[in-house]
Coordinates of C-alpha atoms in Angstrom, one line a residue:
M1 CA 125.4 108.5 30.7
K2 CA 121.8 108.0 29.4
K3 CA 123.0 105.7 26.6
R4 CA 125.1 103.6 29.0
I5 CA 122.0 103.1 31.2
I6 CA 119.9 102.1 28.2
T7 CA 122.6 99.7 27.0
A8 CA 123.0 98.1 30.4
A9 CA 119.2 97.6 30.6
L10 CA 119.2 96.0 27.2
L11 CA 122.1 93.7 28.1
A12 CA 120.3 92.7 31.3
V13 CA 117.2 91.7 29.3
L14 CA 119.1 89.9 26.6
F15 CA 121.2 87.9 29.0
H16 CA 118.5 87.2 31.5
P17 CA 117.8 83.4 31.7
K18 CA 114.2 83.8 30.7
A19 CA 115.3 85.7 27.6
Q20 CA 117.4 82.6 26.6
G21 CA 114.5 80.2 27.2
Q22 CA 115.9 78.9 30.5
S23 CA 113.6 77.8 33.3
D24 CA 113.0 79.8 36.5
S25 CA 115.1 77.2 38.5
T26 CA 118.3 78.8 37.0
S27 CA 117.3 82.3 37.8
T28 CA 119.5 84.6 40.0
Y29 CA 116.6 84.8 42.5
K30 CA 114.9 81.7 43.7
K31 CA 111.7 81.7 45.6
Q32 CA 112.5 80.8 49.2
K33 CA 110.4 78.9 51.6
L34 CA 110.2 79.5 55.4
K35 CA 113.1 77.9 57.2
I36 CA 113.4 77.0 60.9
E37 CA 116.4 79.1 61.9
E38 CA 116.5 78.1 65.6
V39 CA 114.5 76.8 68.5
N40 CA 115.0 78.1 72.0
F41 CA 114.0 76.4 75.3
I42 CA 114.3 78.2 78.6
S43 CA 113.3 76.9 82.0
S44 CA 113.8 78.4 85.4
Y45 CA 113.0 77.6 89.1
Y46 CA 112.5 80.6 91.4
T47 CA 111.9 80.6 95.2
Q48 CA 111.7 83.4 97.7
T49 CA 111.1 84.1 101.4
G50 CA 110.3 87.2 103.3
D51 CA 108.1 88.7 106.0
N52 CA 106.5 91.7 104.4
S53 CA 103.5 90.4 102.5
A54 CA 101.3 93.2 101.1
V55 CA 98.3 90.8 101.2
T56 CA 98.4 90.9 105.0
G57 CA 99.2 94.6 105.4
G58 CA 103.0 94.5 105.0
K59 CA 103.6 91.9 107.7
G60 CA 103.5 88.2 107.0
T61 CA 105.0 85.4 104.8
E62 CA 106.2 86.2 101.3
K63 CA 107.0 82.6 100.6
L64 CA 106.6 81.9 96.8
T65 CA 107.9 79.3 94.3
D66 CA 107.6 79.6 90.5
I67 CA 108.5 77.2 87.7
A68 CA 108.6 78.9 84.3
T69 CA 109.1 77.3 80.9
Q70 CA 109.3 79.0 77.5
F71 CA 109.6 77.7 74.0
E72 CA 110.5 79.9 71.0
V73 CA 110.6 79.1 67.3
I74 CA 112.3 81.4 64.9
L75 CA 111.5 81.1 61.2
T76 CA 113.3 83.0 58.4
K77 CA 112.7 83.6 54.7
K78 CA 115.1 85.2 52.3
G79 CA 113.7 87.8 49.9
R80 CA 115.0 89.7 47.0
A81 CA 118.0 92.0 47.1
Q82 CA 119.3 91.4 50.6
R83 CA 115.8 91.4 52.1
S84 CA 114.7 88.9 54.7
H85 CA 111.7 88.1 56.8
Q86 CA 111.8 86.6 60.3
F87 CA 108.9 85.2 62.4
N88 CA 109.3 84.5 66.1
F89 CA 106.6 82.5 67.9
A90 CA 106.9 81.9 71.7
L91 CA 104.8 80.2 74.3
G92 CA 105.5 80.5 78.1
V93 CA 103.9 78.8 81.0
D94 CA 104.5 79.7 84.7
S95 CA 103.3 77.5 87.5
Y96 CA 103.6 79.1 91.0
T97 CA 102.4 78.8 94.6
S98 CA 102.1 81.8 96.8
A99 CA 101.6 81.4 100.6
S100 CA 100.5 85.0 101.0
S101 CA 97.7 84.7 98.4
D102 CA 96.1 82.0 100.5
K103 CA 95.6 84.7 103.2
I104 CA 93.1 86.5 100.9
D105 CA 90.4 84.1 102.1
P106 CA 91.8 81.6 104.7
N107 CA 88.5 79.8 104.9
S108 CA 88.4 78.9 101.2
V109 CA 90.3 76.1 99.6
T110 CA 90.2 78.0 96.3
S111 CA 91.9 81.2 97.2
A112 CA 92.7 83.7 94.5
S113 CA 96.1 82.2 93.5
Y114 CA 97.6 80.0 96.2
Q115 CA 98.4 77.7 93.3
D116 CA 98.0 79.2 89.9
M117 CA 99.3 79.1 86.3
R118 CA 100.1 81.8 83.9
V119 CA 100.1 81.2 80.1
Y120 CA 101.6 83.8 77.8
P121 CA 101.9 83.3 74.0
S122 CA 103.5 85.9 71.7
G123 CA 104.4 86.4 68.0
Q124 CA 106.9 88.8 66.4
Y125 CA 107.6 89.7 62.7
T126 CA 110.7 91.4 61.5
Y127 CA 111.4 92.7 58.0
K128 CA 115.1 93.4 57.4
N129 CA 116.6 95.3 54.5
E130 CA 120.4 94.8 54.6
E131 CA 120.9 97.0 51.5
K132 CA 119.5 100.0 53.2
N133 CA 120.5 98.9 56.7
Y134 CA 117.1 99.0 58.5
A135 CA 114.6 96.7 60.0
V136 CA 110.9 97.0 61.0
T137 CA 109.3 94.9 63.6
T138 CA 105.7 94.3 64.9
G139 CA 104.3 91.8 67.3
L140 CA 101.3 90.6 69.4
S141 CA 101.3 89.0 72.9
A142 CA 98.8 87.8 75.5
S143 CA 98.9 86.6 79.1
A144 CA 96.3 85.0 81.3
E145 CA 95.9 83.7 84.8
Y146 CA 93.2 83.5 87.5
D147 CA 92.7 87.2 88.1
Y148 CA 93.8 89.0 85.0
I149 CA 93.9 88.8 81.2
S150 CA 96.4 90.9 79.2
T151 CA 96.8 91.6 75.5
G152 CA 99.7 93.5 74.0
A153 CA 101.0 94.9 70.7
N154 CA 104.2 96.5 69.6
V155 CA 105.9 98.1 66.6
G156 CA 109.6 99.0 66.2
F157 CA 112.2 100.4 63.9
I158 CA 115.9 99.7 63.8
K159 CA 118.5 101.7 61.7
N160 CA 122.2 100.8 61.3
S161 CA 125.0 102.9 59.9
K162 CA 126.7 101.7 56.7
D163 CA 129.7 100.4 58.6
N164 CA 127.4 98.9 61.3
N165 CA 129.2 100.8 64.0
R166 CA 126.1 102.7 65.0
E167 CA 122.5 101.6 65.6
F168 CA 119.3 103.4 66.6
S169 CA 116.1 101.6 67.6
A170 CA 112.7 102.7 68.7
K171 CA 109.9 100.5 70.0
A172 CA 106.4 101.4 71.0
S173 CA 104.2 99.0 72.9
V174 CA 100.8 98.9 74.5
F175 CA 99.4 96.4 77.0
L176 CA 95.6 96.3 77.7
D177 CA 94.9 94.4 81.0
T178 CA 91.7 93.4 82.8
W179 CA 91.8 92.7 86.5
K180 CA 89.3 90.9 88.6
V181 CA 88.6 92.9 91.7
I182 CA 89.2 90.4 94.5
L183 CA 88.8 91.9 98.0
P184 CA 90.1 90.3 101.3
I185 CA 87.4 88.2 102.9
E186 CA 86.6 90.6 105.7
L187 CA 86.0 93.5 103.2
R188 CA 83.5 91.7 101.1
G189 CA 79.8 92.7 101.2
N190 CA 76.8 90.5 101.2
P191 CA 77.6 87.1 99.5
S192 CA 74.7 87.7 97.1
D193 CA 76.1 91.0 96.0
N194 CA 78.5 90.1 93.3
Q195 CA 79.7 93.6 92.6
A196 CA 80.6 94.0 96.3
N197 CA 82.7 90.9 96.2
H198 CA 85.1 89.7 93.5
L199 CA 83.2 89.4 90.2
D200 CA 83.8 93.0 89.0
S201 CA 86.6 93.7 86.6
K202 CA 88.7 96.8 86.0
P203 CA 91.1 97.8 83.2
R204 CA 94.8 98.7 83.5
N205 CA 96.5 100.0 80.3
S206 CA 100.2 100.5 79.9
Y207 CA 102.0 102.4 77.1
N208 CA 105.7 102.4 76.5
L209 CA 108.3 103.9 74.2
G210 CA 111.8 102.5 74.2
L211 CA 114.7 104.3 72.6
V212 CA 118.3 102.8 72.2
Y213 CA 121.4 104.3 70.6
S214 CA 124.4 102.0 70.3
Q215 CA 127.9 103.0 69.3
V216 CA 131.1 101.0 68.6
V217 CA 133.8 103.3 69.9
N218 CA 136.6 101.0 68.8
K219 CA 137.3 97.3 68.5
V220 CA 137.4 96.8 72.3
F221 CA 134.8 99.3 73.6
Q222 CA 131.0 99.6 72.9
I223 CA 128.4 101.8 74.6
S224 CA 124.6 102.1 74.5
I225 CA 122.3 104.9 75.7
M226 CA 118.7 103.8 76.6
A227 CA 115.4 105.4 77.6
D228 CA 112.1 103.7 78.2
I229 CA 109.2 106.1 78.8
G230 CA 106.1 104.5 80.3
Y231 CA 102.6 105.6 81.2
Q232 CA 99.9 103.5 83.0
Q233 CA 96.3 104.2 83.5
G234 CA 93.5 102.3 85.3
L235 CA 93.4 100.1 88.3
L236 CA 97.0 100.2 89.5
G237 CA 96.4 99.1 93.1
T238 CA 96.1 95.4 94.0
K239 CA 92.7 95.2 95.7
F240 CA 93.4 92.1 97.7
N241 CA 96.3 93.8 99.5
R242 CA 95.3 95.0 102.9
V243 CA 96.2 98.3 104.6
Y244 CA 96.0 98.6 108.5
F245 CA 95.5 102.1 109.7
N246 CA 96.8 103.5 113.1
N247 CA 93.3 103.1 114.6
F248 CA 93.5 99.4 113.6
A249 CA 90.9 99.8 110.8
V250 CA 91.5 97.8 107.7
A251 CA 91.0 98.7 104.0
S252 CA 91.9 97.5 100.5
E253 CA 95.0 99.1 99.0
K254 CA 94.2 102.3 97.0
L255 CA 96.6 104.0 94.6
P256 CA 96.2 106.7 91.9
E257 CA 94.9 105.6 88.5
T258 CA 97.8 107.0 86.6
R259 CA 101.6 106.6 86.8
F260 CA 104.3 108.1 84.6
K261 CA 107.7 106.5 84.4
I262 CA 111.1 107.6 83.0
P263 CA 114.1 105.3 83.2
I264 CA 117.3 106.2 81.4
G265 CA 120.4 104.1 81.2
L266 CA 124.0 103.7 79.9
R267 CA 125.5 100.3 79.0
A268 CA 129.2 99.8 78.3
N269 CA 131.1 96.6 77.2
Y270 CA 134.9 96.4 77.2
F271 CA 136.9 93.5 75.7
M272 CA 140.2 93.0 77.4
G273 CA 142.5 90.6 75.6
D274 CA 141.4 87.1 74.5
H275 CA 139.8 86.0 77.7
W276 CA 137.9 88.8 79.5
V277 CA 134.8 90.8 78.6
F278 CA 133.4 93.4 81.1
R279 CA 129.8 94.3 80.8
S280 CA 128.4 97.2 82.9
L281 CA 125.1 99.1 83.2
Y282 CA 123.8 102.1 85.1
R283 CA 120.1 103.0 85.1
Y284 CA 118.3 106.0 86.7
Y285 CA 114.6 105.8 87.2
T286 CA 112.0 108.3 88.4
D287 CA 108.2 108.3 88.3
S288 CA 105.1 110.3 89.3
W289 CA 104.8 108.4 92.6
N290 CA 108.0 110.0 93.8
I291 CA 110.1 106.8 93.5
Q292 CA 113.7 107.4 92.4
S293 CA 116.1 104.5 91.9
H294 CA 119.6 103.7 90.8
T295 CA 120.8 100.4 89.3
F296 CA 124.4 99.4 89.0
S297 CA 125.2 96.2 87.2
F298 CA 128.6 94.6 86.5
E299 CA 129.3 91.3 84.8
P300 CA 132.8 90.0 84.1
V301 CA 132.9 87.2 81.6
Y302 CA 135.9 84.9 81.4
K303 CA 136.3 83.0 78.1
I304 CA 137.6 79.5 79.0
N305 CA 138.2 78.7 75.4
A306 CA 136.6 79.5 72.0
F307 CA 133.5 77.5 72.9
S308 CA 132.8 78.1 76.6
S309 CA 132.8 80.9 79.2
L310 CA 132.0 81.8 82.8
A311 CA 130.2 84.9 83.9
F312 CA 130.0 86.5 87.4
P313 CA 127.1 88.9 87.3
Y314 CA 126.5 91.4 90.2
R315 CA 123.7 94.0 90.5
F316 CA 123.1 96.7 93.2
Y317 CA 119.8 98.5 93.3
T318 CA 118.4 101.2 95.6
Q319 CA 115.2 103.2 95.6
T320 CA 113.3 105.8 97.6
Q321 CA 109.8 105.0 98.8
A322 CA 106.6 106.0 97.1
K323 CA 104.7 108.9 98.7
Y324 CA 101.8 106.6 99.3
F325 CA 103.7 104.0 101.3
K326 CA 103.7 103.5 105.0
E327 CA 104.3 100.4 107.1
I328 CA 101.5 98.5 109.0
F329 CA 99.5 100.7 111.5
Q330 CA 101.2 103.9 110.2
H331 CA 98.6 105.2 107.8
T332 CA 96.1 107.8 109.0
P333 CA 92.4 107.3 108.3
G334 CA 91.1 109.7 105.6
T335 CA 94.2 109.6 103.5
E336 CA 93.4 109.6 99.8
F337 CA 95.9 106.9 98.7
Y338 CA 97.6 104.3 100.8
T339 CA 99.7 101.1 100.5
S340 CA 101.9 98.9 102.6
D341 CA 103.4 97.0 99.7
F342 CA 107.2 96.9 100.4
D343 CA 107.9 96.9 96.6
L344 CA 107.0 100.6 96.9
S345 CA 109.1 101.1 100.1
Q346 CA 112.6 102.5 100.5
F347 CA 115.1 99.6 100.2
S348 CA 118.4 98.5 98.7
S349 CA 119.2 95.1 97.2
H350 CA 122.1 93.0 95.9
M351 CA 122.1 90.2 93.3
F352 CA 125.0 87.8 93.0
G353 CA 125.2 85.2 90.2
L354 CA 127.2 82.7 88.3
A355 CA 126.6 81.6 84.7
Y356 CA 128.2 79.0 82.4
H357 CA 127.8 79.2 78.6
K358 CA 128.9 76.7 76.0
T359 CA 128.6 76.7 72.2
D360 CA 129.6 73.9 69.9
T361 CA 128.5 74.2 66.3
N362 CA 130.4 71.1 65.1
R363 CA 129.7 68.2 67.5
G364 CA 126.8 69.9 69.4
I365 CA 126.2 70.0 73.1
F366 CA 126.2 66.5 74.7
N367 CA 127.2 65.3 71.2
I368 CA 123.8 66.2 69.9
K369 CA 124.5 68.2 66.8
R370 CA 121.2 70.1 66.9
I371 CA 121.9 71.6 70.3
H372 CA 123.9 74.7 69.3
S373 CA 124.4 76.3 72.8
L374 CA 123.7 75.8 76.5
E375 CA 123.6 78.3 79.3
L376 CA 123.1 77.5 83.0
R377 CA 122.7 80.6 85.3
Y378 CA 122.2 80.9 89.0
G379 CA 121.3 84.1 90.9
Y380 CA 120.9 85.0 94.6
Y381 CA 118.9 88.1 95.5
T382 CA 118.7 89.8 98.9
R383 CA 117.0 93.0 100.2
D384 CA 117.8 94.9 103.3
N385 CA 114.2 94.4 104.5
G386 CA 114.7 90.6 104.7
L387 CA 113.4 89.4 101.3
S388 CA 115.7 86.9 99.6
S389 CA 115.4 84.6 96.6
H390 CA 117.1 82.1 94.5
I391 CA 116.7 81.5 90.7
L392 CA 118.2 78.7 88.6
T393 CA 117.8 79.0 84.8
L394 CA 118.6 76.6 81.9
A395 CA 118.6 77.8 78.3
L396 CA 119.1 75.6 75.2
Q397 CA 119.4 76.7 71.6
F398 CA 118.6 74.3 68.8
K399 CA 119.6 74.8 65.2

């Protein structure tokens, strides 16, 4: 065996192109340059109405509109021996108006975020070793708007089985946020006292660990088990949210400075014949604020032909209320923590949608060869407390 190894090594040296005086251009491995693999464009329009604004103590308009746009560029570079490098760069911009935010200071034409913009760039690097069936990822992100700045970082690991029927992934992330403490107008101190008003800043840090195990059961059935453990620390209450007590006194929302979250889920996809795919999800969530929730999601997908499909997503969600929540004029003075934010109340919701997806690698979408795929998605959301919303999303992929 040892002689065979030595002989093979000598043959490799003797017959290597460099050994025969050939140039590097005829070598088995050629140095690769970065290549633009794809470009993604996503734009959405969101609008909502409701009458439980937390800014005005849980009673008042929740009217809001948001236009979001995101660009993503994916670059790849092939390495030696089935190794590759991928770089993802994304930039998102949200422009939104919020009628409730204007109630923070009705006398001011520059309220906290009646009309505001959020900008959020991010970058992700992935190293993939196909020979050993694993990948490593790392990334950075940022987000900024009027009253907060956030920076984030993440690192992940993905391992596939040799037959690619099983996959395990783990991703750890951290987000370090800084909030401006903006109080409702009537709770601010002397105008000359900056600290008593809205120039102070407080931190809010979030730490997450996501775990996913996926299994191909057979050629028509796949399942995934997911867990995403989260911990938050810092200013978790929104200081410009009002709380009205049962003696008609008013205060700024106050919540604990820590929160522990544990969601676990199960996803299953079933392929029935040539035309139907059924996607389903169940998720259970619990946290240290006594909220427990259940999410059921079901999305039948009908393949019209090899290039296009229709999807009919539906989601049902229900949760218990946080132990710190009470409606307007229900809190008792002297309580340590209090909120009237209906996001922390008990409620159930439904989401109905319709999506169209088209892929054409030959002629391209609209006969533009570089447009590889198009997806148009609409969703209607409704809560049993009166909140409702509409969202329309367009996604284009260029290659």
